[in-house]
Short mmCIF file of C-alpha atoms in Angstrom, two decimals:
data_model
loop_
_atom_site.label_atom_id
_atom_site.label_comp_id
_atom_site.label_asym_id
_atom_site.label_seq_id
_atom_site.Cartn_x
_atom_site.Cartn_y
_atom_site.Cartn_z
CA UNK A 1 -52.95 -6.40 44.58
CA UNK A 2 -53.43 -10.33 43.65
CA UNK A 3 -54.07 -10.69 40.22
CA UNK A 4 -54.85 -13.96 38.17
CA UNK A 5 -51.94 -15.59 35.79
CA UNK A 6 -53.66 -18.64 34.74
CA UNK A 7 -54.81 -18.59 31.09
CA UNK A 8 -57.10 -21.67 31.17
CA UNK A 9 -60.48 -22.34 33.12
CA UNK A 10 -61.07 -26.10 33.47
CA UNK A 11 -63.48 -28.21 34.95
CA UNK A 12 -64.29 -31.48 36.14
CA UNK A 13 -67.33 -32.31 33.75
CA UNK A 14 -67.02 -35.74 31.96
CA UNK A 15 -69.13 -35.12 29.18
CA UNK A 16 -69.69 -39.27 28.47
CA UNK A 17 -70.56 -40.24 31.87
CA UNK A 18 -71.66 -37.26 34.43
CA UNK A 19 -75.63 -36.71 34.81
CA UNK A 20 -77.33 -33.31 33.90
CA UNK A 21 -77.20 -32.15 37.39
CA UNK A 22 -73.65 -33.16 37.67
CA UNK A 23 -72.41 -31.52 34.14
CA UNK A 24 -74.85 -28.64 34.73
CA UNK A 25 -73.11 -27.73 38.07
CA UNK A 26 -69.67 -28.36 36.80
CA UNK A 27 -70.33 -26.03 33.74
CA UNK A 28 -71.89 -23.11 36.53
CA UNK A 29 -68.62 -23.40 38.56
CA UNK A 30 -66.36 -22.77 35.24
CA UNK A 31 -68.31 -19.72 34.13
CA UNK A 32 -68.25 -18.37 38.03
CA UNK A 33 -63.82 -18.80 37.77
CA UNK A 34 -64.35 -17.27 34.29
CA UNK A 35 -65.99 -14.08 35.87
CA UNK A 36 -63.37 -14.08 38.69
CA UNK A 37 -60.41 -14.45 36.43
CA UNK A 38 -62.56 -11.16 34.53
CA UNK A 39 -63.07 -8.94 37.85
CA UNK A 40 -59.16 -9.55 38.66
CA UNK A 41 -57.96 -8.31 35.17
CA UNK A 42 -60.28 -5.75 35.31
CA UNK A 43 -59.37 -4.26 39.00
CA UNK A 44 -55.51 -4.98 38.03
CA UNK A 45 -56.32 -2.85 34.91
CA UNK A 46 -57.97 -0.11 36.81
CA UNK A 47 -54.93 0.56 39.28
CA UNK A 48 -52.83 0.65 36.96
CA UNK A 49 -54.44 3.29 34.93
CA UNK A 50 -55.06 4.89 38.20
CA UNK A 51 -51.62 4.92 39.16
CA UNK A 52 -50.09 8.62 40.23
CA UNK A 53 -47.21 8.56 38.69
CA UNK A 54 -44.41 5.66 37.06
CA UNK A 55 -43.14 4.79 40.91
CA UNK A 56 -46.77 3.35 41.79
CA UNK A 57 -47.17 1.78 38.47
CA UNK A 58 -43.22 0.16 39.25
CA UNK A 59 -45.24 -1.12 42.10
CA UNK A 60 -48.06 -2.24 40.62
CA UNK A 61 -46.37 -3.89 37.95
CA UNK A 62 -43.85 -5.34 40.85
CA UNK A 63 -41.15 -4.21 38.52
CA UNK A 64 -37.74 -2.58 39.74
CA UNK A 65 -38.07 0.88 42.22
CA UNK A 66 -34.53 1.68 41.04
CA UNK A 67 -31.55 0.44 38.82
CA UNK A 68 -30.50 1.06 35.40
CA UNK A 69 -33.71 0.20 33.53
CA UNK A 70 -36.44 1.95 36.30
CA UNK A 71 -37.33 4.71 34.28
CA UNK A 72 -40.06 3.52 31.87
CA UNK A 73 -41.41 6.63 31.38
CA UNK A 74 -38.75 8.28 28.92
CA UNK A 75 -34.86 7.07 27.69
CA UNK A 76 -34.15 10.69 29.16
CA UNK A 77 -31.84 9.54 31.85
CA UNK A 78 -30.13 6.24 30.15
CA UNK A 79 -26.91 6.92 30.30
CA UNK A 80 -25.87 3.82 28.21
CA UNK A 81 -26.05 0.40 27.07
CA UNK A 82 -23.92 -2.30 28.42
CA UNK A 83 -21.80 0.46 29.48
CA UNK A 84 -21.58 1.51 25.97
CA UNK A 85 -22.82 4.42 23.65
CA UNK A 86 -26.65 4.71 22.85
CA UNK A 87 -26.11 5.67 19.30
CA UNK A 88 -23.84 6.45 16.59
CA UNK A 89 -22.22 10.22 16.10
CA UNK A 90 -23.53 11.56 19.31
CA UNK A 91 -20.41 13.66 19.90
CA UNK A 92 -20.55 16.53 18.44
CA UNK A 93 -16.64 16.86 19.56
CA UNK A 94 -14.59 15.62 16.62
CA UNK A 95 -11.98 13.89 17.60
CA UNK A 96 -12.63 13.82 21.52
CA UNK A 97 -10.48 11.12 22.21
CA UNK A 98 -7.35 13.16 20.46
CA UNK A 99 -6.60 9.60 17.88
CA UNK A 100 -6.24 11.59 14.86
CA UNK A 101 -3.16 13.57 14.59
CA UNK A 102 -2.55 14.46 11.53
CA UNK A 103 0.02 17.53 12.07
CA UNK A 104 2.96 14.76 13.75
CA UNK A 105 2.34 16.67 16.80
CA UNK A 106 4.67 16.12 19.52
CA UNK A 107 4.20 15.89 23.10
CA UNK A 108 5.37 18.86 24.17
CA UNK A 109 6.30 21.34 21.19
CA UNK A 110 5.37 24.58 20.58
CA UNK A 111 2.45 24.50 18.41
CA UNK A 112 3.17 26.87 15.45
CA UNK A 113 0.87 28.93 13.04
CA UNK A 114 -2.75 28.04 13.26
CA UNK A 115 -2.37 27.11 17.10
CA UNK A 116 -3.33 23.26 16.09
CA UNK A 117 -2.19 20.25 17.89
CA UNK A 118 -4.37 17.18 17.28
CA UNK A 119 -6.70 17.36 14.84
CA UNK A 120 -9.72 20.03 15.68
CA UNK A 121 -7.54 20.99 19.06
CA UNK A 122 -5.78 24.35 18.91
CA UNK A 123 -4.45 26.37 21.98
CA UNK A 124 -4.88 30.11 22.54
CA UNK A 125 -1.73 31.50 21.53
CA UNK A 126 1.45 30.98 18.76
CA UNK A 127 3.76 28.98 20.96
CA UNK A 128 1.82 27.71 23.72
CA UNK A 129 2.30 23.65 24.66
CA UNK A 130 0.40 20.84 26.05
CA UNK A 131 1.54 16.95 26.68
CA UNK A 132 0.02 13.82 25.94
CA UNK A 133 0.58 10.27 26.48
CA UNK A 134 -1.55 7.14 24.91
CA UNK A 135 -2.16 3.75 27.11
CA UNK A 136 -4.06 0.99 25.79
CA UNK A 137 -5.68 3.39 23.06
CA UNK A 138 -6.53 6.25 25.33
CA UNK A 139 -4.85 9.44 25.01
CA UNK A 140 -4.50 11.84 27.84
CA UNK A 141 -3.73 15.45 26.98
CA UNK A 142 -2.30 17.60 29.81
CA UNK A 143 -2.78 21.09 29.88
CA UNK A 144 -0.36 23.51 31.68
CA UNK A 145 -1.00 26.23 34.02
CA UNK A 146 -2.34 28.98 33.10
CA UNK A 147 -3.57 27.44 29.29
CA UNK A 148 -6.42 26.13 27.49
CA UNK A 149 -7.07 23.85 24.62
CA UNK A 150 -10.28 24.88 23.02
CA UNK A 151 -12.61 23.33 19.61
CA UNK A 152 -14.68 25.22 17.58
CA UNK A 153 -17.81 23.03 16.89
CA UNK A 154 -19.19 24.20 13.12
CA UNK A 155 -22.83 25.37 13.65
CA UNK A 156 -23.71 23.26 10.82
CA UNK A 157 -23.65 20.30 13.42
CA UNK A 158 -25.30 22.16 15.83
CA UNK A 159 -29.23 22.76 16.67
CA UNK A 160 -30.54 24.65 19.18
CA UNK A 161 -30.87 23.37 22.83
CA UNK A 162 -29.51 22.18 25.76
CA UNK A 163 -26.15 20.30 25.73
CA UNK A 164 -23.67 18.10 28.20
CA UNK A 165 -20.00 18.57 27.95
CA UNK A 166 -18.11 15.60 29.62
CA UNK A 167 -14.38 13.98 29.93
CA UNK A 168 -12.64 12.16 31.76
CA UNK A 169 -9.54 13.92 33.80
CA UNK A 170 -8.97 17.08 36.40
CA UNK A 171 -9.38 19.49 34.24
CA UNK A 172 -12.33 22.07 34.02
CA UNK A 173 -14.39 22.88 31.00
CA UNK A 174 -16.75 24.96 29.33
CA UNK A 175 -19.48 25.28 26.52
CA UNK A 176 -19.21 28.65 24.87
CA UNK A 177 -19.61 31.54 26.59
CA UNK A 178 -20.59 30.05 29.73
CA UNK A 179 -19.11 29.06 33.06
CA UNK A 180 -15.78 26.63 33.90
CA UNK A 181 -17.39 23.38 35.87
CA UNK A 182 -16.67 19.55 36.21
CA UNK A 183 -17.34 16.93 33.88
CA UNK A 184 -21.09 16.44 33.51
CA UNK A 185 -22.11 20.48 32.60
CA UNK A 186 -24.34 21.68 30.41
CA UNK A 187 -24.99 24.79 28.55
CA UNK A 188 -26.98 26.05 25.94
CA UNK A 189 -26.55 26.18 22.34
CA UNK A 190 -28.37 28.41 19.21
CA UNK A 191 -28.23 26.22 16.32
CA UNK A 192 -26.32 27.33 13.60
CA UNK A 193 -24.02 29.02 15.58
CA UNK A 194 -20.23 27.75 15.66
CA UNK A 195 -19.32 27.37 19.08
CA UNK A 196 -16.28 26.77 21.16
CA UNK A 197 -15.17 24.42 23.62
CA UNK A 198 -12.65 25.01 25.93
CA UNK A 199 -10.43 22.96 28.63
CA UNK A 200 -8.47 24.52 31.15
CA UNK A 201 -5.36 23.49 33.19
CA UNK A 202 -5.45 19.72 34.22
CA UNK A 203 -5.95 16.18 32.46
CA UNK A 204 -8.49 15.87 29.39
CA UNK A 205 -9.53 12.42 27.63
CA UNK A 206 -12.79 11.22 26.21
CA UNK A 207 -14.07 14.57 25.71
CA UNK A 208 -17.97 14.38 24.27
CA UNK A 209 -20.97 17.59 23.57
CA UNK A 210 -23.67 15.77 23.03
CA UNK A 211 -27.70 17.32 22.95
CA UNK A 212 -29.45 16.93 26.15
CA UNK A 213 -29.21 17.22 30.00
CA UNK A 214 -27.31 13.93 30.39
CA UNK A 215 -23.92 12.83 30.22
CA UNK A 216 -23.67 9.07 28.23
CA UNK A 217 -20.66 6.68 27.89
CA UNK A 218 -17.74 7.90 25.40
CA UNK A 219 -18.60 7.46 21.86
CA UNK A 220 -15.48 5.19 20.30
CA UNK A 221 -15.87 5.50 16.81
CA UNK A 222 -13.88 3.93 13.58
CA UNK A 223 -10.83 5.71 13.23
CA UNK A 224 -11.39 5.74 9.52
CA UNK A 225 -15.09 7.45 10.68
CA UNK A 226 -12.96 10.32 12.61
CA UNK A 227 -9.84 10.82 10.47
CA UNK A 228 -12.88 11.59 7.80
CA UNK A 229 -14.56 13.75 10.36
CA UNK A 230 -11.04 16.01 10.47
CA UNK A 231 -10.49 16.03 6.81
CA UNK A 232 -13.38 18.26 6.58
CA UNK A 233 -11.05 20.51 8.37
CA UNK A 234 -7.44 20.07 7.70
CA UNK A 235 -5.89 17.53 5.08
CA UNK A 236 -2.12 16.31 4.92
CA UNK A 237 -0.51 13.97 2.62
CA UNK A 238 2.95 12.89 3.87
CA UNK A 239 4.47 10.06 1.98
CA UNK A 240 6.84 9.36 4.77
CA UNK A 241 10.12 7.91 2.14
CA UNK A 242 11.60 9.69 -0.59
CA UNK A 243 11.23 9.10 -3.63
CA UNK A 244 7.34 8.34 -2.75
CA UNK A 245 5.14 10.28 -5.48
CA UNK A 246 2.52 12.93 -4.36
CA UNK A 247 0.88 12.21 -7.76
CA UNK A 248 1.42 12.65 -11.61
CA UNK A 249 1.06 15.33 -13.74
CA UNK A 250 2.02 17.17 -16.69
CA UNK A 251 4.99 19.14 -18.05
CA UNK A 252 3.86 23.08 -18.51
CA UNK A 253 6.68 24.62 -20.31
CA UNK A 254 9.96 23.55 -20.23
CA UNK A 255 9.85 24.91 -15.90
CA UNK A 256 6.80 23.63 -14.32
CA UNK A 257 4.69 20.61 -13.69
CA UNK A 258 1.17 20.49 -12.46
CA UNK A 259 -0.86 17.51 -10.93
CA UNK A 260 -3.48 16.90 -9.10
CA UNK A 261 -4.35 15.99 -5.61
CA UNK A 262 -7.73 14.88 -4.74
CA UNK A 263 -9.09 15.23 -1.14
CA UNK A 264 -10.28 12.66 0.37
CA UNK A 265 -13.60 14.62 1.57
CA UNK A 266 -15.26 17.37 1.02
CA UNK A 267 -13.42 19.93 2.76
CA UNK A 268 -15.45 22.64 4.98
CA UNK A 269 -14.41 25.38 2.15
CA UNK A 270 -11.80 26.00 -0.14
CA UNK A 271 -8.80 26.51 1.09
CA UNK A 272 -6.47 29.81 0.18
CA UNK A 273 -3.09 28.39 1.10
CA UNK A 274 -0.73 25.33 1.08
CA UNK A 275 1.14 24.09 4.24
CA UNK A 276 4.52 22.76 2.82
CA UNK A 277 8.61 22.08 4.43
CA UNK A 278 8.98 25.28 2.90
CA UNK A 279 12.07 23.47 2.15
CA UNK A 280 12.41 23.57 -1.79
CA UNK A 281 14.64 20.62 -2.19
CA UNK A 282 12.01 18.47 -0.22
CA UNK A 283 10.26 18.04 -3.13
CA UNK A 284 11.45 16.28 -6.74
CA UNK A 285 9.64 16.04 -10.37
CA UNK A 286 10.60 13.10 -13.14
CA UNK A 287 11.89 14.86 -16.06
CA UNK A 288 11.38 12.18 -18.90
CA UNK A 289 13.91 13.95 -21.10
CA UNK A 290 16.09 13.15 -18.57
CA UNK A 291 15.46 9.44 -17.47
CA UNK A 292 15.71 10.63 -14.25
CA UNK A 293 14.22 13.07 -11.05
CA UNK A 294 15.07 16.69 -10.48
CA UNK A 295 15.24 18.91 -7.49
CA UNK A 296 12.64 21.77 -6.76
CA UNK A 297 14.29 25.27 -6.54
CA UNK A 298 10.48 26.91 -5.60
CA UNK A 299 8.49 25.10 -3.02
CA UNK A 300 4.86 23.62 -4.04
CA UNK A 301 2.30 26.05 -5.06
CA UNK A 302 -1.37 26.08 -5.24
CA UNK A 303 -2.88 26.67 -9.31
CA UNK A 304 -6.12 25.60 -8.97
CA UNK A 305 -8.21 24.51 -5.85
CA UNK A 306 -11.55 23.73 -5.05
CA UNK A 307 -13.20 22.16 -1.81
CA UNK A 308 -12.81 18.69 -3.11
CA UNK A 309 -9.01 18.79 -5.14
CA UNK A 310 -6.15 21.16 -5.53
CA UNK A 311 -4.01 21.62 -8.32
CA UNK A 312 -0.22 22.25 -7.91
CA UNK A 313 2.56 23.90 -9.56
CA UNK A 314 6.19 22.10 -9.27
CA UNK A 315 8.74 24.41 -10.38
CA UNK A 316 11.53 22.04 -11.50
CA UNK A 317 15.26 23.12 -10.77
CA UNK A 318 16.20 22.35 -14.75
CA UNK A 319 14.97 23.82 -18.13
CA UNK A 320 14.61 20.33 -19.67
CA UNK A 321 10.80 19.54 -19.36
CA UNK A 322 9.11 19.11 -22.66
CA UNK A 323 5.24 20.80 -22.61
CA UNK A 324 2.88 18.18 -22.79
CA UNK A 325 4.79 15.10 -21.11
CA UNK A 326 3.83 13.52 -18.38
CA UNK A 327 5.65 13.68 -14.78
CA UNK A 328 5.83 12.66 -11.36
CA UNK A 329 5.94 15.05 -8.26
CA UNK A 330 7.70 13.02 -5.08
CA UNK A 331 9.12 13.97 -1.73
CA UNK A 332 12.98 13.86 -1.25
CA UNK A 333 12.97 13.80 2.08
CA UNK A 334 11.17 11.48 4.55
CA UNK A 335 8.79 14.50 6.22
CA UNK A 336 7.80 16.02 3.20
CA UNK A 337 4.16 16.68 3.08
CA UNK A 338 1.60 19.18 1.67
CA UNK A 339 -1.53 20.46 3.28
CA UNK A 340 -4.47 21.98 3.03
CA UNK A 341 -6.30 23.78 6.34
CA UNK A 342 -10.13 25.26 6.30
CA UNK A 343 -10.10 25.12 10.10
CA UNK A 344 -12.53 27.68 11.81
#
């Protein structure tokens, strides 16, 4: 259909020196373009109303039959946005692209009690293995035969519906209970309800659940944003050098010291154990009386913990603490650490 684009009806009347007849017939042909330019709109209007469904009104419009923008009836099936995510914390995944690894997992190892490797990614079994390598900021996890690396998704970030589980690699994955397929399935989810995710044998990187029927472009958060995200979950200090303090405290007795450790975040719950060396003489405390620091002969305890701190008992090697004075609990050795786990 032709239909008018000019926004101005002119004519030639010269108001100064045209006749009556002459201006009279000059205003008549204006007003007879005026109801033209009218009829045009109004027909162009008409189809377009009329129009069966959004591939005629593409045509009437003489906009794009196909292409990444030729859906103007719903953002259903935009995958992304200059080839990038459509919007912040998408994933439900945490950690998808396997950044965060708190743990000093190693390509490789065994993983040990818990079954955790990389942040939020445990395998099936006490001693099972999987390898990774990181190019360029991408980390590719391999899984061997006859293996799977699985996340539990907390049902708190979880409502009901249809989801898509993607990645990029050979492997094959599933949502829940449901089926092994290719990158790009989808499965349903009851909010509420923690669910797992799980890889099998093959490559895995870039791994996203997000809500809906359609896979979009990997969501690259902050790291800051997703080492948060695992805190929830698991928390490790590891001061890397001896000597390095874990905090200060105060003498209890002439034996023990407590401090304090704050978490970062608000962990999921509270947790019931500490992850430690289990190496005694990993860990020092500053005894004033003695200028100076002092081996462990127990390993760090838990006193007091909550979801947001945790209280510790260092149980100094000498009888020379004073109740009452401060003190300072370090490492002695370089992979000394203490942690906290609420995983599900």
């Amino acid at each position: 259909m032709t239909y008018p684009t000019a926004a101005v009806v002119t004519t030639d009347m010269d108001a100064g020196t045209d006749s009556p007849a002459t201006a009279r017939s000059a205003l008549l042909d204006a007003v007879q373009k005026l109801n033209q330019m009218i009829a045009h709109t109004t027909a162009f209007a008409a189809t377009l109303l009329d129009d069966a469904n959004a591939a005629a009104a593409r045509a009437t419009l003489g906009a794009a039959a196909a292409g990444p923008n030729a859906d103007i009836t719903s953002l259903g099936a935009v995958a992304s946005i200059n080839g990038g995510p459509l919007a912040g914390l998408r994933n439900r995944i945490i950690n998808g692209g396997f950044g965060v690894n708190q743990r000093a997992y190693v390509s490789g190892a065994a993983v040990g009690a818990g079954l955790y490797g990389h942040d939020r990614w445990k395998m099936a079994a006490s001693g099972d293995t999987y390898t990774f390598s990181t190019t360029a900021n991408v980390t590719t996890v391999t899984i061997p035969a006859g293996k799977v690396l699985q996340q539990v998704i907390e049902g708190l970030n979880l409502e009901s519906g249809t989801y898509t589980l993607s990645w990029s690699g050979t492997a094959q994955g599933k949502i829940g209970a449901g089926s092994y397929g290719a990158s790009g399935i989808t499965g349903s989810i009851t909010g509420g309800t923690n669910t797992t995710i799980e890889f099998g044998p093959g490559t895995v990187s870039k791994a996203q659940l997000e809500f809906g029927s359609v896979a979009t472009a990997f969501e690259q958060r902050f790291y800051g944003i997703e080492l948060a995200l695992c805190q929830r979950y698991y928390y490790r200090v590891t001061p890397g050098l001896t000597g390095v303090p874990f905090g200060i405290g105060v003498a209890i007795g002439t034996l023990y010291a407590y401090i304090t450790v704050p978490f970062p975040v608000t962990m999921r719950a509270v947790p019931t154990t500490i992850d430690t060396t289990n190496v005694a003489s990993d860990y020092q405390v500053y005894v004033v009386s003695l200028a100076g620091y002092v081996n462990c002969n127990n390993i760090p305890s838990n006193a007091t913990v909550t979801n947001f701190s945790a209280t510790l008992s260092f149980r100094s090697g000498s009888t020379s603490f004073v109740s009452g004075n401060g003190t300072i609990c370090a490492a002695n050795s370089a992979g000394a650490f203490l942690a906290w786990s609420v995983e599900l």
